[in-house]
Short mmCIF file of C-alpha atoms in Angstrom, two decimals:
data_model
loop_
_atom_site.label_atom_id
_atom_site.label_comp_id
_atom_site.label_asym_id
_atom_site.label_seq_id
_atom_site.Cartn_x
_atom_site.Cartn_y
_atom_site.Cartn_z
CA UNK N 1 186.54 373.37 254.29
CA UNK N 2 188.21 375.87 256.36
CA UNK N 3 185.23 376.54 258.78
CA UNK N 4 183.78 373.95 260.96
CA UNK N 5 180.14 374.75 259.94
CA UNK N 6 180.99 374.13 256.32
CA UNK N 7 182.76 370.87 257.19
CA UNK N 8 179.70 369.74 259.16
CA UNK N 9 177.38 370.57 256.21
CA UNK N 10 179.67 368.37 253.99
CA UNK N 11 179.46 365.52 256.51
CA UNK N 12 175.72 365.68 256.71
CA UNK N 13 175.71 365.86 252.87
CA UNK N 14 177.87 362.88 252.52
CA UNK N 15 175.59 360.59 254.53
CA UNK N 16 172.38 362.16 253.56
CA UNK N 17 173.22 361.72 249.79
CA UNK N 18 174.07 358.20 250.33
CA UNK N 19 170.49 357.59 251.90
CA UNK N 20 169.03 359.29 249.04
CA UNK N 21 171.13 357.18 246.59
CA UNK N 22 169.68 354.07 248.36
CA UNK N 23 166.08 355.41 248.10
CA UNK N 24 166.57 356.22 244.51
CA UNK N 25 167.68 352.76 243.69
CA UNK N 26 164.84 351.24 245.74
CA UNK N 27 162.02 353.36 244.61
CA UNK N 28 162.87 354.43 241.01
CA UNK N 29 161.97 352.20 238.11
CA UNK N 30 165.38 353.16 236.51
CA UNK N 31 168.37 353.91 238.38
CA UNK N 32 168.69 357.39 236.99
CA UNK N 33 167.40 359.20 240.14
CA UNK N 34 170.11 357.66 242.25
CA UNK N 35 172.82 359.07 240.11
CA UNK N 36 172.66 362.60 241.18
CA UNK N 37 172.87 361.96 245.03
CA UNK N 38 175.50 359.40 244.35
CA UNK N 39 177.69 362.10 242.47
CA UNK N 40 177.06 364.46 245.37
CA UNK N 41 178.07 361.74 247.78
CA UNK N 42 181.27 361.16 245.98
CA UNK N 43 182.05 364.92 245.85
CA UNK N 44 181.48 365.22 249.64
CA UNK N 45 183.60 362.19 250.27
CA UNK N 46 186.37 363.86 248.21
CA UNK N 47 186.03 367.07 250.14
CA UNK N 48 186.39 365.38 253.47
CA UNK N 49 189.26 363.30 252.30
CA UNK N 50 191.09 366.27 251.09
CA UNK N 51 190.65 368.01 254.52
CA UNK N 52 191.71 365.03 256.59
CA UNK N 53 194.60 364.01 254.39
CA UNK N 54 197.07 365.53 256.66
CA UNK N 55 195.86 363.40 259.56
CA UNK N 56 197.23 360.43 257.44
CA UNK N 57 194.50 358.01 258.02
CA UNK N 58 195.10 356.47 254.55
CA UNK N 59 198.68 357.34 253.98
CA UNK N 60 201.30 354.81 252.98
CA UNK N 61 204.67 354.70 254.65
CA UNK N 62 206.40 356.32 251.58
CA UNK N 63 203.92 359.23 251.57
CA UNK N 64 205.62 362.58 252.30
CA UNK N 65 202.73 363.69 254.27
CA UNK N 66 203.34 362.97 258.01
CA UNK N 67 201.00 364.00 260.89
CA UNK N 68 202.43 365.95 263.71
CA UNK N 69 201.87 364.88 267.16
CA UNK N 70 198.57 366.49 267.80
CA UNK N 71 197.23 365.41 264.38
CA UNK N 72 198.28 361.79 265.19
CA UNK N 73 196.51 362.00 268.48
CA UNK N 74 193.30 363.58 266.83
CA UNK N 75 193.43 360.69 264.31
CA UNK N 76 193.77 358.02 266.76
CA UNK N 77 190.91 359.47 268.87
CA UNK N 78 188.74 359.69 265.91
CA UNK N 79 189.31 355.98 265.08
CA UNK N 80 188.87 355.00 268.60
CA UNK N 81 185.45 356.59 268.52
CA UNK N 82 184.66 354.99 265.33
CA UNK N 83 185.69 351.72 266.73
CA UNK N 84 182.97 352.00 269.37
CA UNK N 85 180.30 352.76 266.67
CA UNK N 86 181.37 349.82 264.41
CA UNK N 87 181.53 347.46 267.28
CA UNK N 88 178.02 348.39 268.56
CA UNK N 89 176.70 347.60 265.16
CA UNK N 90 178.56 344.25 265.14
CA UNK N 91 177.07 343.49 268.54
CA UNK N 92 173.70 344.42 267.37
CA UNK N 93 173.98 341.99 264.28
CA UNK N 94 175.36 339.31 266.62
CA UNK N 95 172.51 339.75 269.11
CA UNK N 96 170.01 339.33 266.05
CA UNK N 97 171.67 336.20 264.81
CA UNK N 98 171.87 334.91 268.51
CA UNK N 99 168.17 335.36 269.11
CA UNK N 100 167.30 333.48 265.95
CA UNK N 101 166.25 336.63 264.31
CA UNK N 102 167.43 335.77 260.85
CA UNK N 103 168.43 338.80 258.87
CA UNK N 104 166.41 338.25 255.67
CA UNK N 105 167.21 340.80 253.21
CA UNK N 106 167.01 340.69 249.35
CA UNK N 107 169.83 340.62 246.93
CA UNK N 108 169.63 344.39 246.34
CA UNK N 109 169.15 345.22 249.96
CA UNK N 110 172.10 343.24 250.91
CA UNK N 111 174.11 345.05 248.18
CA UNK N 112 173.12 348.38 249.59
CA UNK N 113 174.19 347.10 253.09
CA UNK N 114 177.56 346.21 251.58
CA UNK N 115 178.01 349.79 250.15
CA UNK N 116 176.83 351.23 253.41
CA UNK N 117 179.49 349.33 255.09
CA UNK N 118 182.14 350.26 252.81
CA UNK N 119 181.16 353.99 253.04
CA UNK N 120 180.95 353.93 256.88
CA UNK N 121 184.12 352.16 257.60
CA UNK N 122 186.03 354.33 255.07
CA UNK N 123 184.72 357.71 256.04
CA UNK N 124 183.70 357.57 259.79
CA UNK N 125 187.00 358.65 261.22
CA UNK N 126 187.44 361.42 258.61
CA UNK N 127 183.94 362.61 259.30
CA UNK N 128 184.59 362.93 262.96
CA UNK N 129 187.67 364.81 262.43
CA UNK N 130 186.04 367.03 259.87
CA UNK N 131 183.07 367.47 262.46
CA UNK N 132 185.09 368.28 265.40
CA UNK N 133 188.17 370.05 264.32
CA UNK N 134 188.24 373.86 264.89
CA UNK N 135 188.24 376.44 262.03
CA UNK N 136 191.49 376.49 260.33
CA UNK N 137 191.20 379.90 258.53
CA UNK N 138 192.65 382.90 260.40
CA UNK N 139 189.32 384.75 259.95
CA UNK N 140 187.05 382.01 261.50
CA UNK N 141 188.20 381.49 265.02
CA UNK N 142 186.40 380.10 268.11
CA UNK P 1 197.32 332.96 288.63
CA UNK P 2 198.58 334.79 285.57
CA UNK P 3 201.48 337.16 285.86
CA UNK P 4 201.08 340.29 283.60
CA UNK P 5 204.01 342.39 284.45
CA UNK P 6 206.13 340.64 281.79
CA UNK P 7 205.42 341.32 278.18
CA UNK P 8 206.28 337.74 277.13
CA UNK P 9 203.82 336.30 279.60
CA UNK P 10 201.04 338.74 278.44
CA UNK P 11 201.70 337.79 274.74
CA UNK P 12 201.39 334.10 275.77
CA UNK P 13 198.04 334.93 277.46
CA UNK P 14 196.76 336.73 274.28
CA UNK P 15 197.69 333.73 272.10
CA UNK P 16 196.17 331.32 274.71
CA UNK P 17 192.86 333.55 274.76
CA UNK P 18 192.37 333.61 271.00
CA UNK P 19 193.79 330.13 270.32
CA UNK P 20 191.51 328.45 272.76
CA UNK P 21 188.59 330.45 271.59
CA UNK P 22 189.22 329.37 268.17
CA UNK P 23 189.00 325.64 269.30
CA UNK P 24 185.89 326.66 271.35
CA UNK P 25 184.21 328.12 268.27
CA UNK P 26 185.30 325.29 265.92
CA UNK P 27 183.69 322.85 268.45
CA UNK P 28 180.56 324.89 268.68
CA UNK P 29 180.05 325.18 265.00
CA UNK P 30 179.92 321.55 264.51
CA UNK P 31 176.48 319.79 264.71
CA UNK P 32 177.85 317.19 267.13
CA UNK P 33 176.62 317.82 270.76
CA UNK P 34 179.35 315.95 272.37
CA UNK P 35 181.96 317.87 270.51
CA UNK P 36 180.28 321.12 271.30
CA UNK P 37 180.19 320.28 275.09
CA UNK P 38 183.85 319.31 275.04
CA UNK P 39 184.73 322.65 273.45
CA UNK P 40 183.52 324.34 276.56
CA UNK P 41 186.66 323.11 278.51
CA UNK P 42 189.12 325.23 276.54
CA UNK P 43 186.63 328.13 276.73
CA UNK P 44 186.92 328.11 280.47
CA UNK P 45 190.72 328.38 280.25
CA UNK P 46 190.49 331.14 277.72
CA UNK P 47 188.01 333.07 279.98
CA UNK P 48 190.60 333.08 282.63
CA UNK P 49 193.20 334.40 280.26
CA UNK P 50 190.62 337.04 279.00
CA UNK P 51 190.01 338.21 282.66
CA UNK P 52 193.77 338.45 283.13
CA UNK P 53 194.19 340.57 280.02
CA UNK P 54 191.22 342.68 280.88
CA UNK P 55 192.52 343.44 284.43
CA UNK P 56 195.88 344.45 282.92
CA UNK P 57 194.35 346.84 280.51
CA UNK P 58 191.96 348.11 283.17
CA UNK P 59 194.35 350.92 284.04
CA UNK P 60 193.83 352.42 280.64
CA UNK P 61 190.05 352.63 281.62
CA UNK P 62 188.73 351.52 278.26
CA UNK P 63 185.23 351.35 279.69
CA UNK P 64 185.22 353.27 282.95
CA UNK P 65 182.70 355.91 283.65
CA UNK P 66 183.80 359.46 283.91
CA UNK P 67 183.16 359.54 287.59
CA UNK P 68 185.45 356.55 288.41
CA UNK P 69 188.89 356.95 289.65
CA UNK P 70 191.70 356.59 288.79
CA UNK P 71 191.63 358.30 285.33
CA UNK P 72 194.20 357.40 282.64
CA UNK P 73 197.14 359.71 282.38
CA UNK P 74 197.84 361.24 279.02
CA UNK P 75 200.23 358.40 277.94
CA UNK P 76 197.57 355.72 278.76
CA UNK P 77 195.08 357.57 276.90
CA UNK P 78 197.29 357.81 273.85
CA UNK P 79 198.05 354.01 274.13
CA UNK P 80 194.34 353.27 274.40
CA UNK P 81 193.37 355.45 271.45
CA UNK P 82 196.18 353.78 269.37
CA UNK P 83 195.04 350.37 270.29
CA UNK P 84 191.42 351.25 269.34
CA UNK P 85 192.54 352.82 266.06
CA UNK P 86 194.38 349.54 265.28
CA UNK P 87 191.30 347.55 266.11
CA UNK P 88 189.21 349.67 264.03
CA UNK P 89 191.24 348.86 260.98
CA UNK P 90 190.85 345.05 261.70
CA UNK P 91 187.36 345.40 262.34
CA UNK P 92 186.70 347.43 259.07
CA UNK P 93 188.22 344.67 257.11
CA UNK P 94 186.08 342.08 258.84
CA UNK P 95 182.98 344.16 258.27
CA UNK P 96 183.52 344.72 254.67
CA UNK P 97 184.30 341.04 254.04
CA UNK P 98 181.17 339.85 255.97
CA UNK P 99 178.91 342.32 254.23
CA UNK P 100 180.51 341.37 250.74
CA UNK P 101 180.01 337.70 251.47
CA UNK P 102 176.39 338.07 252.46
CA UNK P 103 175.64 340.21 249.46
CA UNK P 104 177.25 337.53 247.24
CA UNK P 105 175.11 334.80 248.66
CA UNK P 106 171.88 336.73 249.34
CA UNK P 107 170.03 335.25 246.59
CA UNK P 108 170.64 331.69 247.58
CA UNK P 109 168.38 330.70 250.51
CA UNK P 110 169.84 327.14 250.48
CA UNK P 111 173.30 328.62 251.37
CA UNK P 112 171.80 330.33 254.48
CA UNK P 113 169.94 327.27 255.60
CA UNK P 114 172.98 325.05 255.15
CA UNK P 115 175.39 327.71 256.82
CA UNK P 116 173.24 329.29 259.46
CA UNK P 117 174.97 327.59 262.39
CA UNK P 118 178.42 328.62 261.24
CA UNK P 119 177.19 332.08 260.55
CA UNK P 120 175.79 332.36 264.11
CA UNK P 121 178.89 330.96 265.68
CA UNK P 122 181.12 333.27 263.61
CA UNK P 123 178.99 336.26 264.67
CA UNK P 124 179.60 335.34 268.41
CA UNK P 125 183.42 334.92 267.53
CA UNK P 126 183.47 338.24 265.95
CA UNK P 127 181.66 339.71 269.02
CA UNK P 128 184.29 338.38 271.39
CA UNK P 129 187.02 339.80 269.11
CA UNK P 130 185.19 343.17 269.26
CA UNK P 131 185.10 343.22 273.10
CA UNK P 132 188.70 342.00 273.59
CA UNK P 133 190.72 343.37 270.69
CA UNK P 134 191.91 346.71 272.14
CA UNK P 135 192.87 345.32 275.41
CA UNK P 136 194.72 342.43 273.75
CA UNK P 137 196.80 344.89 271.62
CA UNK P 138 197.52 346.93 274.66
CA UNK P 139 198.56 343.79 276.63
CA UNK P 140 200.66 342.74 273.65
CA UNK P 141 202.63 345.93 273.14
CA UNK P 142 203.09 347.44 276.68
CA UNK P 143 206.62 347.08 278.00
CA UNK P 144 207.57 345.17 281.02
CA UNK P 145 206.41 346.52 284.24
CA UNK P 146 209.40 346.97 286.44
CA UNK P 147 208.59 346.33 290.15
#
């Protein structure tokens, strides 16, 4: 995860494998086709989480990992950008409800939406950081 | 009309803004038209509080274009990002709760039919929260402006 290109690949893998998981559960007669992309999604999530750990997005007050000033600024900036994305989705949903366009989804589709919201809200700031941060290895500089 | 130099005044404005909107949306969520019309009165006051809070936070240019002057300084940009980061955490909890609730009641069409009005009203309430939360946090936390 030292180079930006590799991290961007992991971010794309994270969300791409989640979409494949949804497609697997929707179109497969069993759920077996969805297991592999779900596993890949989980591994990608772990990779991004490990890289962004030092930015302390999910750290408790007693955790010895503390971000420095630059990392705290990067963290807050990523969360600010994530806020704009999530709020746009909320406004879109409110607009649909307000115009009387009932969001009619099946039970399975709402389950998928729930897990998509869980994934998005818990990974968006980390993904933005992993996407934008410069290379951290001494060999891979900008 | 509203003084925003003092932090206590600003906190009262934020409480008034959200408190009166809570009353408004509670009134709008009822099926009674008279109650719904009366609920617009506190809405008018809370809109004034909302405008005052927005004007105070304007200096942090939450929604200014890149070509508009003045730009926020480094401290204001940090304050803005911090407020939006905190707003993000609150919004994430709301998003997960709402999607979980809808997933739980998805197979019950009667529930949707019975609660459509409340869901629509709540969606607009959350909409208002989304538009005002970072500014309210800034207005709540910033120290007194000494003139």
